[in-house]
Coordinates of C-alpha atoms in Angstrom, one line a residue:
A327 CA 66.2 31.3 2.0
P328 CA 64.4 27.9 2.1
A329 CA 63.6 26.4 -1.2
A330 CA 60.1 27.0 -2.5
G331 CA 57.8 24.2 -1.5
A332 CA 59.8 23.3 1.6
A333 CA 56.9 24.4 3.8
A334 CA 54.1 22.0 4.7
P335 CA 52.2 20.6 1.7
A336 CA 49.1 22.5 0.7
A337 CA 46.0 21.3 2.6
P338 CA 43.8 19.0 0.6
V339 CA 40.6 20.5 -0.6
K340 CA 37.9 19.8 2.0
T341 CA 34.9 17.9 0.8
E342 CA 33.4 17.0 4.1
F343 CA 32.5 19.4 6.8
D344 CA 31.2 19.3 10.4
V345 CA 28.6 21.8 11.5
V346 CA 29.4 22.8 15.1
M347 CA 27.0 25.0 17.1
T348 CA 29.2 27.1 19.5
A349 CA 26.4 29.1 21.2
F350 CA 22.6 29.1 21.1
G351 CA 22.0 32.8 21.5
D352 CA 18.8 34.4 22.7
K353 CA 16.2 32.1 21.2
K354 CA 17.2 28.7 22.7
L355 CA 13.8 27.1 22.0
E356 CA 14.0 28.0 18.3
V357 CA 17.5 26.6 18.1
V358 CA 16.4 23.3 19.8
K359 CA 13.5 23.0 17.3
V360 CA 16.0 23.5 14.4
V361 CA 18.5 21.0 15.9
K362 CA 15.6 18.5 16.4
N363 CA 14.5 18.8 12.7
L364 CA 18.0 18.7 11.3
T365 CA 19.2 15.7 13.3
G366 CA 16.0 13.7 13.7
A367 CA 16.9 13.5 17.4
S368 CA 14.2 13.5 20.1
L369 CA 13.3 16.8 21.7
M370 CA 15.2 15.8 24.9
D371 CA 18.4 14.8 22.9
A372 CA 18.2 18.0 20.8
K373 CA 17.9 20.1 24.0
K374 CA 20.9 18.3 25.5
M375 CA 22.9 19.1 22.4
V376 CA 22.0 22.8 22.5
D377 CA 22.6 22.9 26.3
N378 CA 26.2 21.7 25.9
P379 CA 28.0 23.7 23.3
P380 CA 30.1 23.2 21.3
A381 CA 27.8 20.6 19.8
T382 CA 28.4 18.9 16.5
I383 CA 25.0 19.0 14.7
K384 CA 26.1 17.4 11.4
Q385 CA 29.3 15.5 10.6
G386 CA 30.9 14.7 7.3
V387 CA 28.4 16.6 5.1
S388 CA 29.1 18.3 1.8
E389 CA 29.9 22.0 1.8
D390 CA 26.4 22.9 0.4
E391 CA 24.7 20.9 3.0
A392 CA 26.9 22.4 5.8
K393 CA 26.1 25.9 4.6
K394 CA 22.4 25.2 4.5
V395 CA 22.5 23.7 8.0
K396 CA 24.6 26.7 9.2
A397 CA 22.1 29.2 7.7
E398 CA 19.1 27.5 9.4
L399 CA 20.8 27.5 12.8
E400 CA 21.9 31.1 12.5
A401 CA 18.4 32.1 11.4
A402 CA 17.3 30.6 14.7
G403 CA 19.9 32.7 16.6
A404 CA 22.7 30.2 17.1
T405 CA 26.4 30.8 16.5
V406 CA 27.8 28.1 14.2
E407 CA 31.2 27.1 12.8
L408 CA 32.0 24.9 9.9
K409 CA 35.0 22.7 10.5

């Protein structure tokens, strides 16, 4: 049997997360509005992000911020992953 600890080292604790929208669901307009508000993007840029999933909505944010953003997007009907 291999010695304990011979496997890959434990992954470092994540402190930065990316919020990635993978689908916009039934209420696309609501999702576009949320993306616009969260990112500060123009309406056209927000629509382009939503139209081309997977779209990274926020990058390198804290876990709390990522969960908040995810909750807002999911409330609007989007499918979201934290990476």
